[in-house]
C-alpha cells in the first residue's frame, strides 16, 4: 500500500489506486487461505472424531476464509462431519467471542471449552488432532502463536495426538534460525486482572501477561501452507514451500 501511495504523484488519484491495491491483496489472501484449506483438510479426523483449535484464525483474522479455521471449514465443505472444539483463549477470549461466532455463521457445530479442559479431553479420547494458526514461524519450524499454543502442543505430544500449524508462507521468516530469535510481546497486567472493566482479582495483584509463546518444532507434526504440507525436517520443507509459493 505504501509503495502504491509513494508511486502516485497525483494526490487526487491515490485513493482509487489504494482501494484497487487493497482489493488485490484481499483476493490474493483469500486464494492463499483456500489453498491452505485444501492442503490441510485431508489431515482432519474421521467423522465422529474431534479436532481442537485455539484463538481465532478465521475470516475475522484474515481477509477471508481463514487459516486453521479455514482447514476445518474446508473439511466440512467436503463432507467431513468430525466434531469441532475451540478454546476460550484467555485472557481476551478470542476463541469464545470470535471463533464460536464464526463457526455459528458457517453452520459448523462447535463446542467451546475452557483452556484448562483441553488436557482432560485429550486423555479421554475426545480430541484426535489439534490445529492452530501462527504469527511467526522460524526457519527450523519453531512457531510463535497465541499464548497457550505451546501448552496444547505438549499435551498433544503426551497423548499421541497430531499437532498441526496452518499459516501462509509469508508467516515463515527464514532469517530467524529458531524460536529463540522471536521476541514475545508482554501485554498490560490489567488484561489478566480485569475483564470488561470489572476486576477479577484482588487489588494489587501482580500479573504476567505474555501475548504469545513459542512451540518448539519437535512438538509440531506438520505445518500446512498454501504451497504444501511441510513435515520435519522443517529447515528443508519450509524453505522449499517458500520457494514454491
PDB file of N, CA and C in Angstrom, residues 145-230:
ATOM      1  N   UNK A 145       2.816 -18.287  18.423  1.00  0.00           N
ATOM      2  CA  UNK A 145       1.373 -18.130  18.247  1.00  0.00           C
ATOM      3  C   UNK A 145       0.763 -17.693  19.574  1.00  0.00           C
ATOM      4  N   UNK A 146      -0.535 -17.528  19.588  1.00  0.00           N
ATOM      5  CA  UNK A 146      -1.248 -17.064  20.779  1.00  0.00           C
ATOM      6  C   UNK A 146      -0.842 -17.859  22.018  1.00  0.00           C
ATOM      7  N   UNK A 147      -0.692 -17.163  23.121  1.00  0.00           N
ATOM      8  CA  UNK A 147      -0.320 -17.801  24.380  1.00  0.00           C
ATOM      9  C   UNK A 147      -1.251 -18.988  24.657  1.00  0.00           C
ATOM     10  N   UNK A 148      -0.662 -20.088  25.065  1.00  0.00           N
ATOM     11  CA  UNK A 148      -1.424 -21.314  25.283  1.00  0.00           C
ATOM     12  C   UNK A 148      -1.190 -22.351  24.211  1.00  0.00           C
ATOM     13  N   UNK A 149      -0.647 -21.933  23.068  1.00  0.00           N
ATOM     14  CA  UNK A 149      -0.389 -22.874  21.977  1.00  0.00           C
ATOM     15  C   UNK A 149       0.664 -23.897  22.379  1.00  0.00           C
ATOM     16  N   UNK A 150       1.735 -23.428  23.015  1.00  0.00           N
ATOM     17  CA  UNK A 150       2.795 -24.342  23.448  1.00  0.00           C
ATOM     18  C   UNK A 150       2.246 -25.410  24.385  1.00  0.00           C
ATOM     19  N   UNK A 151       1.436 -24.998  25.350  1.00  0.00           N
ATOM     20  CA  UNK A 151       0.862 -25.963  26.290  1.00  0.00           C
ATOM     21  C   UNK A 151       0.023 -27.008  25.559  1.00  0.00           C
ATOM     22  N   UNK A 152      -0.750 -26.585  24.577  1.00  0.00           N
ATOM     23  CA  UNK A 152      -1.557 -27.532  23.807  1.00  0.00           C
ATOM     24  C   UNK A 152      -0.675 -28.511  23.041  1.00  0.00           C
ATOM     25  N   UNK A 153       0.453 -28.026  22.519  1.00  0.00           N
ATOM     26  CA  UNK A 153       1.350 -28.905  21.761  1.00  0.00           C
ATOM     27  C   UNK A 153       1.963 -29.975  22.656  1.00  0.00           C
ATOM     28  N   UNK A 154       2.323 -29.592  23.880  1.00  0.00           N
ATOM     29  CA  UNK A 154       2.893 -30.561  24.827  1.00  0.00           C
ATOM     30  C   UNK A 154       1.839 -31.597  25.221  1.00  0.00           C
ATOM     31  N   UNK A 155       0.624 -31.139  25.479  1.00  0.00           N
ATOM     32  CA  UNK A 155      -0.462 -32.053  25.815  1.00  0.00           C
ATOM     33  C   UNK A 155      -0.741 -33.018  24.661  1.00  0.00           C
ATOM     34  N   UNK A 156      -0.746 -32.495  23.446  1.00  0.00           N
ATOM     35  CA  UNK A 156      -0.974 -33.350  22.281  1.00  0.00           C
ATOM     36  C   UNK A 156       0.134 -34.392  22.156  1.00  0.00           C
ATOM     37  N   UNK A 157       1.370 -33.965  22.338  1.00  0.00           N
ATOM     38  CA  UNK A 157       2.509 -34.884  22.258  1.00  0.00           C
ATOM     39  C   UNK A 157       2.390 -35.982  23.308  1.00  0.00           C
ATOM     40  N   UNK A 158       2.053 -35.604  24.528  1.00  0.00           N
ATOM     41  CA  UNK A 158       1.930 -36.567  25.629  1.00  0.00           C
ATOM     42  C   UNK A 158       0.831 -37.588  25.357  1.00  0.00           C
ATOM     43  N   UNK A 159      -0.212 -37.157  24.640  1.00  0.00           N
ATOM     44  CA  UNK A 159      -1.347 -38.038  24.370  1.00  0.00           C
ATOM     45  C   UNK A 159      -1.301 -38.678  22.987  1.00  0.00           C
ATOM     46  N   UNK A 160      -0.191 -38.513  22.273  1.00  0.00           N
ATOM     47  CA  UNK A 160      -0.037 -39.144  20.967  1.00  0.00           C
ATOM     48  C   UNK A 160      -0.966 -38.601  19.908  1.00  0.00           C
ATOM     49  N   UNK A 161      -1.245 -37.298  19.977  1.00  0.00           N
ATOM     50  CA  UNK A 161      -2.191 -36.653  19.066  1.00  0.00           C
ATOM     51  C   UNK A 161      -1.440 -35.735  18.104  1.00  0.00           C
ATOM     52  N   UNK A 162      -1.726 -35.786  16.805  1.00  0.00           N
ATOM     53  CA  UNK A 162      -1.064 -34.879  15.854  1.00  0.00           C
ATOM     54  C   UNK A 162      -1.347 -33.420  16.187  1.00  0.00           C
ATOM     55  N   UNK A 163      -0.321 -32.595  16.037  1.00  0.00           N
ATOM     56  CA  UNK A 163      -0.441 -31.157  16.292  1.00  0.00           C
ATOM     57  C   UNK A 163      -0.023 -30.422  15.032  1.00  0.00           C
ATOM     58  N   UNK A 164      -0.962 -29.708  14.420  1.00  0.00           N
ATOM     59  CA  UNK A 164      -0.728 -29.044  13.147  1.00  0.00           C
ATOM     60  C   UNK A 164      -0.749 -27.525  13.289  1.00  0.00           C
ATOM     61  N   UNK A 165       0.041 -26.880  12.447  1.00  0.00           N
ATOM     62  CA  UNK A 165       0.033 -25.427  12.291  1.00  0.00           C
ATOM     63  C   UNK A 165      -0.456 -25.123  10.881  1.00  0.00           C
ATOM     64  N   UNK A 166      -1.306 -24.120  10.724  1.00  0.00           N
ATOM     65  CA  UNK A 166      -1.755 -23.682   9.400  1.00  0.00           C
ATOM     66  C   UNK A 166      -1.426 -22.204   9.239  1.00  0.00           C
ATOM     67  N   UNK A 167      -0.637 -21.884   8.221  1.00  0.00           N
ATOM     68  CA  UNK A 167      -0.211 -20.490   8.028  1.00  0.00           C
ATOM     69  C   UNK A 167       0.313 -20.305   6.612  1.00  0.00           C
ATOM     70  N   UNK A 168       0.200 -19.095   6.071  1.00  0.00           N
ATOM     71  CA  UNK A 168       0.774 -18.814   4.751  1.00  0.00           C
ATOM     72  C   UNK A 168       2.294 -18.759   4.830  1.00  0.00           C
ATOM     73  N   UNK A 169       2.942 -18.936   3.696  1.00  0.00           N
ATOM     74  CA  UNK A 169       4.408 -18.880   3.678  1.00  0.00           C
ATOM     75  C   UNK A 169       4.926 -17.499   4.052  1.00  0.00           C
ATOM     76  N   UNK A 170       4.098 -16.470   3.948  1.00  0.00           N
ATOM     77  CA  UNK A 170       4.520 -15.129   4.361  1.00  0.00           C
ATOM     78  C   UNK A 170       4.773 -15.059   5.862  1.00  0.00           C
ATOM     79  N   UNK A 171       4.260 -16.023   6.616  1.00  0.00           N
ATOM     80  CA  UNK A 171       4.488 -16.078   8.060  1.00  0.00           C
ATOM     81  C   UNK A 171       5.851 -16.684   8.384  1.00  0.00           C
ATOM     82  N   UNK A 172       6.422 -17.404   7.439  1.00  0.00           N
ATOM     83  CA  UNK A 172       7.722 -18.050   7.643  1.00  0.00           C
ATOM     84  C   UNK A 172       8.830 -17.017   7.478  1.00  0.00           C
ATOM     85  N   UNK A 173       9.666 -16.887   8.484  1.00  0.00           N
ATOM     86  CA  UNK A 173      10.790 -15.946   8.452  1.00  0.00           C
ATOM     87  C   UNK A 173      12.087 -16.745   8.415  1.00  0.00           C
ATOM     88  N   UNK A 174      12.609 -16.963   7.223  1.00  0.00           N
ATOM     89  CA  UNK A 174      13.815 -17.768   7.069  1.00  0.00           C
ATOM     90  C   UNK A 174      15.052 -17.085   7.622  1.00  0.00           C
ATOM     91  N   UNK A 175      14.947 -15.788   7.931  1.00  0.00           N
ATOM     92  CA  UNK A 175      16.086 -15.076   8.518  1.00  0.00           C
ATOM     93  C   UNK A 175      16.218 -15.354  10.015  1.00  0.00           C
ATOM     94  N   UNK A 176      15.184 -15.940  10.604  1.00  0.00           N
ATOM     95  CA  UNK A 176      15.214 -16.301  12.027  1.00  0.00           C
ATOM     96  C   UNK A 176      15.505 -17.795  12.126  1.00  0.00           C
ATOM     97  N   UNK A 177      16.629 -18.144  12.695  1.00  0.00           N
ATOM     98  CA  UNK A 177      17.076 -19.532  12.730  1.00  0.00           C
ATOM     99  C   UNK A 177      16.142 -20.421  13.534  1.00  0.00           C
ATOM    100  N   UNK A 178      15.773 -19.965  14.730  1.00  0.00           N
ATOM    101  CA  UNK A 178      14.898 -20.762  15.590  1.00  0.00           C
ATOM    102  C   UNK A 178      14.079 -19.844  16.488  1.00  0.00           C
ATOM    103  N   UNK A 179      13.286 -20.446  17.348  1.00  0.00           N
ATOM    104  CA  UNK A 179      12.361 -19.678  18.168  1.00  0.00           C
ATOM    105  C   UNK A 179      12.996 -18.711  19.133  1.00  0.00           C
ATOM    106  N   UNK A 180      14.267 -18.921  19.463  1.00  0.00           N
ATOM    107  CA  UNK A 180      14.930 -18.006  20.395  1.00  0.00           C
ATOM    108  C   UNK A 180      15.081 -16.613  19.801  1.00  0.00           C
ATOM    109  N   UNK A 181      14.947 -16.499  18.489  1.00  0.00           N
ATOM    110  CA  UNK A 181      15.067 -15.206  17.830  1.00  0.00           C
ATOM    111  C   UNK A 181      13.747 -14.471  17.685  1.00  0.00           C
ATOM    112  N   UNK A 182      12.675 -15.029  18.225  1.00  0.00           N
ATOM    113  CA  UNK A 182      11.357 -14.405  18.136  1.00  0.00           C
ATOM    114  C   UNK A 182      11.054 -13.687  19.444  1.00  0.00           C
ATOM    115  N   UNK A 183      10.879 -12.384  19.381  1.00  0.00           N
ATOM    116  CA  UNK A 183      10.584 -11.599  20.579  1.00  0.00           C
ATOM    117  C   UNK A 183       9.108 -11.734  20.930  1.00  0.00           C
ATOM    118  N   UNK A 184       8.836 -11.978  22.194  1.00  0.00           N
ATOM    119  CA  UNK A 184       7.466 -12.168  22.661  1.00  0.00           C
ATOM    120  C   UNK A 184       6.949 -10.891  23.319  1.00  0.00           C
ATOM    121  N   UNK A 185       5.825 -10.408  22.829  1.00  0.00           N
ATOM    122  CA  UNK A 185       5.200  -9.208  23.385  1.00  0.00           C
ATOM    123  C   UNK A 185       4.611  -9.501  24.760  1.00  0.00           C
ATOM    124  N   UNK A 186       4.831  -8.588  25.695  1.00  0.00           N
ATOM    125  CA  UNK A 186       4.197  -8.693  27.004  1.00  0.00           C
ATOM    126  C   UNK A 186       3.129  -7.619  27.116  1.00  0.00           C
ATOM    127  N   UNK A 187       1.918  -8.037  27.422  1.00  0.00           N
ATOM    128  CA  UNK A 187       0.778  -7.140  27.451  1.00  0.00           C
ATOM    129  C   UNK A 187       0.543  -6.615  28.877  1.00  0.00           C
ATOM    130  N   UNK A 188      -0.311  -5.572  29.009  1.00  0.00           N
ATOM    131  CA  UNK A 188      -0.579  -4.985  30.329  1.00  0.00           C
ATOM    132  C   UNK A 188      -1.180  -5.986  31.318  1.00  0.00           C
ATOM    133  N   UNK A 189      -0.853  -5.797  32.585  1.00  0.00           N
ATOM    134  CA  UNK A 189      -1.333  -6.699  33.627  1.00  0.00           C
ATOM    135  C   UNK A 189      -2.853  -6.681  33.762  1.00  0.00           C
ATOM    136  N   UNK A 190      -3.463  -5.526  33.519  1.00  0.00           N
ATOM    137  CA  UNK A 190      -4.911  -5.417  33.746  1.00  0.00           C
ATOM    138  C   UNK A 190      -5.722  -6.318  32.822  1.00  0.00           C
ATOM    139  N   UNK A 191      -5.129  -6.776  31.720  1.00  0.00           N
ATOM    140  CA  UNK A 191      -5.849  -7.698  30.847  1.00  0.00           C
ATOM    141  C   UNK A 191      -6.102  -9.042  31.529  1.00  0.00           C
ATOM    142  N   UNK A 192      -5.290  -9.349  32.524  1.00  0.00           N
ATOM    143  CA  UNK A 192      -5.460 -10.589  33.279  1.00  0.00           C
ATOM    144  C   UNK A 192      -6.249 -10.362  34.562  1.00  0.00           C
ATOM    145  N   UNK A 193      -6.029  -9.230  35.193  1.00  0.00           N
ATOM    146  CA  UNK A 193      -6.662  -8.974  36.495  1.00  0.00           C
ATOM    147  C   UNK A 193      -8.067  -8.393  36.387  1.00  0.00           C
ATOM    148  N   UNK A 194      -8.468  -8.013  35.172  1.00  0.00           N
ATOM    149  CA  UNK A 194      -9.820  -7.476  34.969  1.00  0.00           C
ATOM    150  C   UNK A 194     -10.329  -7.903  33.606  1.00  0.00           C
ATOM    151  N   UNK A 195     -11.654  -7.910  33.452  1.00  0.00           N
ATOM    152  CA  UNK A 195     -12.245  -8.176  32.146  1.00  0.00           C
ATOM    153  C   UNK A 195     -13.492  -7.321  31.993  1.00  0.00           C
ATOM    154  N   UNK A 196     -13.584  -6.648  30.855  1.00  0.00           N
ATOM    155  CA  UNK A 196     -14.726  -5.777  30.616  1.00  0.00           C
ATOM    156  C   UNK A 196     -14.826  -4.658  31.625  1.00  0.00           C
ATOM    157  N   UNK A 197     -13.663  -4.247  32.133  1.00  0.00           N
ATOM    158  CA  UNK A 197     -13.640  -3.174  33.112  1.00  0.00           C
ATOM    159  C   UNK A 197     -13.940  -3.607  34.530  1.00  0.00           C
ATOM    160  N   UNK A 198     -14.240  -4.883  34.718  1.00  0.00           N
ATOM    161  CA  UNK A 198     -14.560  -5.402  36.048  1.00  0.00           C
ATOM    162  C   UNK A 198     -13.383  -6.215  36.581  1.00  0.00           C
ATOM    163  N   UNK A 199     -12.928  -5.941  37.797  1.00  0.00           N
ATOM    164  CA  UNK A 199     -11.808  -6.697  38.358  1.00  0.00           C
ATOM    165  C   UNK A 199     -12.183  -8.154  38.609  1.00  0.00           C
ATOM    166  N   UNK A 200     -11.244  -9.055  38.325  1.00  0.00           N
ATOM    167  CA  UNK A 200     -11.445 -10.479  38.603  1.00  0.00           C
ATOM    168  C   UNK A 200     -10.387 -10.987  39.579  1.00  0.00           C
ATOM    169  N   UNK A 201      -9.550 -10.080  40.071  1.00  0.00           N
ATOM    170  CA  UNK A 201      -8.523 -10.416  41.055  1.00  0.00           C
ATOM    171  C   UNK A 201      -8.454  -9.288  42.079  1.00  0.00           C
ATOM    172  N   UNK A 202      -7.965  -9.573  43.276  1.00  0.00           N
ATOM    173  CA  UNK A 202      -7.875  -8.533  44.305  1.00  0.00           C
ATOM    174  C   UNK A 202      -6.989  -7.370  43.868  1.00  0.00           C
ATOM    175  N   UNK A 203      -7.297  -6.192  44.330  1.00  0.00           N
ATOM    176  CA  UNK A 203      -6.488  -5.011  44.040  1.00  0.00           C
ATOM    177  C   UNK A 203      -5.047  -5.256  44.473  1.00  0.00           C
ATOM    178  N   UNK A 204      -4.110  -4.863  43.621  1.00  0.00           N
ATOM    179  CA  UNK A 204      -2.697  -5.038  43.928  1.00  0.00           C
ATOM    180  C   UNK A 204      -2.108  -6.338  43.427  1.00  0.00           C
ATOM    181  N   UNK A 205      -2.939  -7.198  42.827  1.00  0.00           N
ATOM    182  CA  UNK A 205      -2.442  -8.460  42.286  1.00  0.00           C
ATOM    183  C   UNK A 205      -1.461  -8.199  41.147  1.00  0.00           C
ATOM    184  N   UNK A 206      -0.323  -8.870  41.175  1.00  0.00           N
ATOM    185  CA  UNK A 206       0.670  -8.774  40.108  1.00  0.00           C
ATOM    186  C   UNK A 206       0.388  -9.874  39.087  1.00  0.00           C
ATOM    187  N   UNK A 207       0.350  -9.519  37.808  1.00  0.00           N
ATOM    188  CA  UNK A 207       0.058 -10.489  36.752  1.00  0.00           C
ATOM    189  C   UNK A 207       1.155 -10.474  35.694  1.00  0.00           C
ATOM    190  N   UNK A 208       1.399 -11.622  35.109  1.00  0.00           N
ATOM    191  CA  UNK A 208       2.325 -11.760  33.981  1.00  0.00           C
ATOM    192  C   UNK A 208       1.486 -12.104  32.762  1.00  0.00           C
ATOM    193  N   UNK A 209       1.654 -11.370  31.672  1.00  0.00           N
ATOM    194  CA  UNK A 209       0.727 -11.483  30.555  1.00  0.00           C
ATOM    195  C   UNK A 209       1.433 -11.489  29.201  1.00  0.00           C
ATOM    196  N   UNK A 210       2.169 -12.553  28.866  1.00  0.00           N
ATOM    197  CA  UNK A 210       2.736 -12.655  27.523  1.00  0.00           C
ATOM    198  C   UNK A 210       1.628 -12.915  26.511  1.00  0.00           C
ATOM    199  N   UNK A 211       1.689 -12.240  25.370  1.00  0.00           N
ATOM    200  CA  UNK A 211       0.636 -12.395  24.367  1.00  0.00           C
ATOM    201  C   UNK A 211       0.805 -13.655  23.535  1.00  0.00           C
ATOM    202  N   UNK A 212       2.034 -14.136  23.429  1.00  0.00           N
ATOM    203  CA  UNK A 212       2.344 -15.284  22.576  1.00  0.00           C
ATOM    204  C   UNK A 212       3.289 -16.227  23.305  1.00  0.00           C
ATOM    205  N   UNK A 213       3.454 -17.417  22.766  1.00  0.00           N
ATOM    206  CA  UNK A 213       4.521 -18.308  23.204  1.00  0.00           C
ATOM    207  C   UNK A 213       5.094 -18.994  21.967  1.00  0.00           C
ATOM    208  N   UNK A 214       6.193 -19.687  22.144  1.00  0.00           N
ATOM    209  CA  UNK A 214       6.853 -20.359  21.025  1.00  0.00           C
ATOM    210  C   UNK A 214       6.767 -21.869  21.219  1.00  0.00           C
ATOM    211  N   UNK A 215       6.227 -22.547  20.228  1.00  0.00           N
ATOM    212  CA  UNK A 215       6.148 -24.004  20.240  1.00  0.00           C
ATOM    213  C   UNK A 215       7.365 -24.578  19.525  1.00  0.00           C
ATOM    214  N   UNK A 216       8.203 -25.360  20.206  1.00  0.00           N
ATOM    215  CA  UNK A 216       9.370 -25.963  19.556  1.00  0.00           C
ATOM    216  C   UNK A 216       8.945 -26.915  18.442  1.00  0.00           C
ATOM    217  N   UNK A 217       9.754 -26.995  17.414  1.00  0.00           N
ATOM    218  CA  UNK A 217       9.384 -27.803  16.247  1.00  0.00           C
ATOM    219  C   UNK A 217       9.176 -29.277  16.568  1.00  0.00           C
ATOM    220  N   UNK A 218       9.794 -29.768  17.646  1.00  0.00           N
ATOM    221  CA  UNK A 218       9.667 -31.196  17.970  1.00  0.00           C
ATOM    222  C   UNK A 218       8.237 -31.587  18.346  1.00  0.00           C
ATOM    223  N   UNK A 219       7.403 -30.603  18.665  1.00  0.00           N
ATOM    224  CA  UNK A 219       6.020 -30.895  19.028  1.00  0.00           C
ATOM    225  C   UNK A 219       5.054 -30.691  17.857  1.00  0.00           C
ATOM    226  N   UNK A 220       5.571 -30.297  16.717  1.00  0.00           N
ATOM    227  CA  UNK A 220       4.720 -29.986  15.561  1.00  0.00           C
ATOM    228  C   UNK A 220       4.771 -31.127  14.551  1.00  0.00           C
ATOM    229  N   UNK A 221       3.622 -31.692  14.255  1.00  0.00           N
ATOM    230  CA  UNK A 221       3.541 -32.809  13.310  1.00  0.00           C
ATOM    231  C   UNK A 221       3.728 -32.335  11.877  1.00  0.00           C
ATOM    232  N   UNK A 222       3.080 -31.225  11.531  1.00  0.00           N
ATOM    233  CA  UNK A 222       3.178 -30.674  10.175  1.00  0.00           C
ATOM    234  C   UNK A 222       2.751 -29.214  10.193  1.00  0.00           C
ATOM    235  N   UNK A 223       3.265 -28.465   9.220  1.00  0.00           N
ATOM    236  CA  UNK A 223       2.889 -27.065   9.020  1.00  0.00           C
ATOM    237  C   UNK A 223       2.231 -26.964   7.649  1.00  0.00           C
ATOM    238  N   UNK A 224       0.969 -26.574   7.633  1.00  0.00           N
ATOM    239  CA  UNK A 224       0.203 -26.503   6.386  1.00  0.00           C
ATOM    240  C   UNK A 224       0.330 -25.102   5.799  1.00  0.00           C
ATOM    241  N   UNK A 225       0.866 -25.002   4.596  1.00  0.00           N
ATOM    242  CA  UNK A 225       0.975 -23.728   3.886  1.00  0.00           C
ATOM    243  C   UNK A 225       0.187 -23.812   2.582  1.00  0.00           C
ATOM    244  N   UNK A 226       0.141 -22.695   1.861  1.00  0.00           N
ATOM    245  CA  UNK A 226      -0.548 -22.701   0.572  1.00  0.00           C
ATOM    246  C   UNK A 226       0.214 -23.489  -0.483  1.00  0.00           C
ATOM    247  N   UNK A 227       1.518 -23.721  -0.236  1.00  0.00           N
ATOM    248  CA  UNK A 227       2.337 -24.427  -1.214  1.00  0.00           C
ATOM    249  C   UNK A 227       2.354 -25.931  -0.978  1.00  0.00           C
ATOM    250  N   UNK A 228       2.321 -26.335   0.294  1.00  0.00           N
ATOM    251  CA  UNK A 228       2.453 -27.754   0.613  1.00  0.00           C
ATOM    252  C   UNK A 228       2.222 -27.978   2.095  1.00  0.00           C
ATOM    253  N   UNK A 229       2.056 -29.238   2.455  1.00  0.00           N
ATOM    254  CA  UNK A 229       2.077 -29.645   3.859  1.00  0.00           C
ATOM    255  C   UNK A 229       3.528 -29.957   4.200  1.00  0.00           C
ATOM    256  N   UNK A 230       4.113 -29.143   5.058  1.00  0.00           N
ATOM    257  CA  UNK A 230       5.530 -29.278   5.396  1.00  0.00           C
ATOM    258  C   UNK A 230       5.684 -30.173   6.618  1.00  0.00           C
TER     259      UNK A 230
END
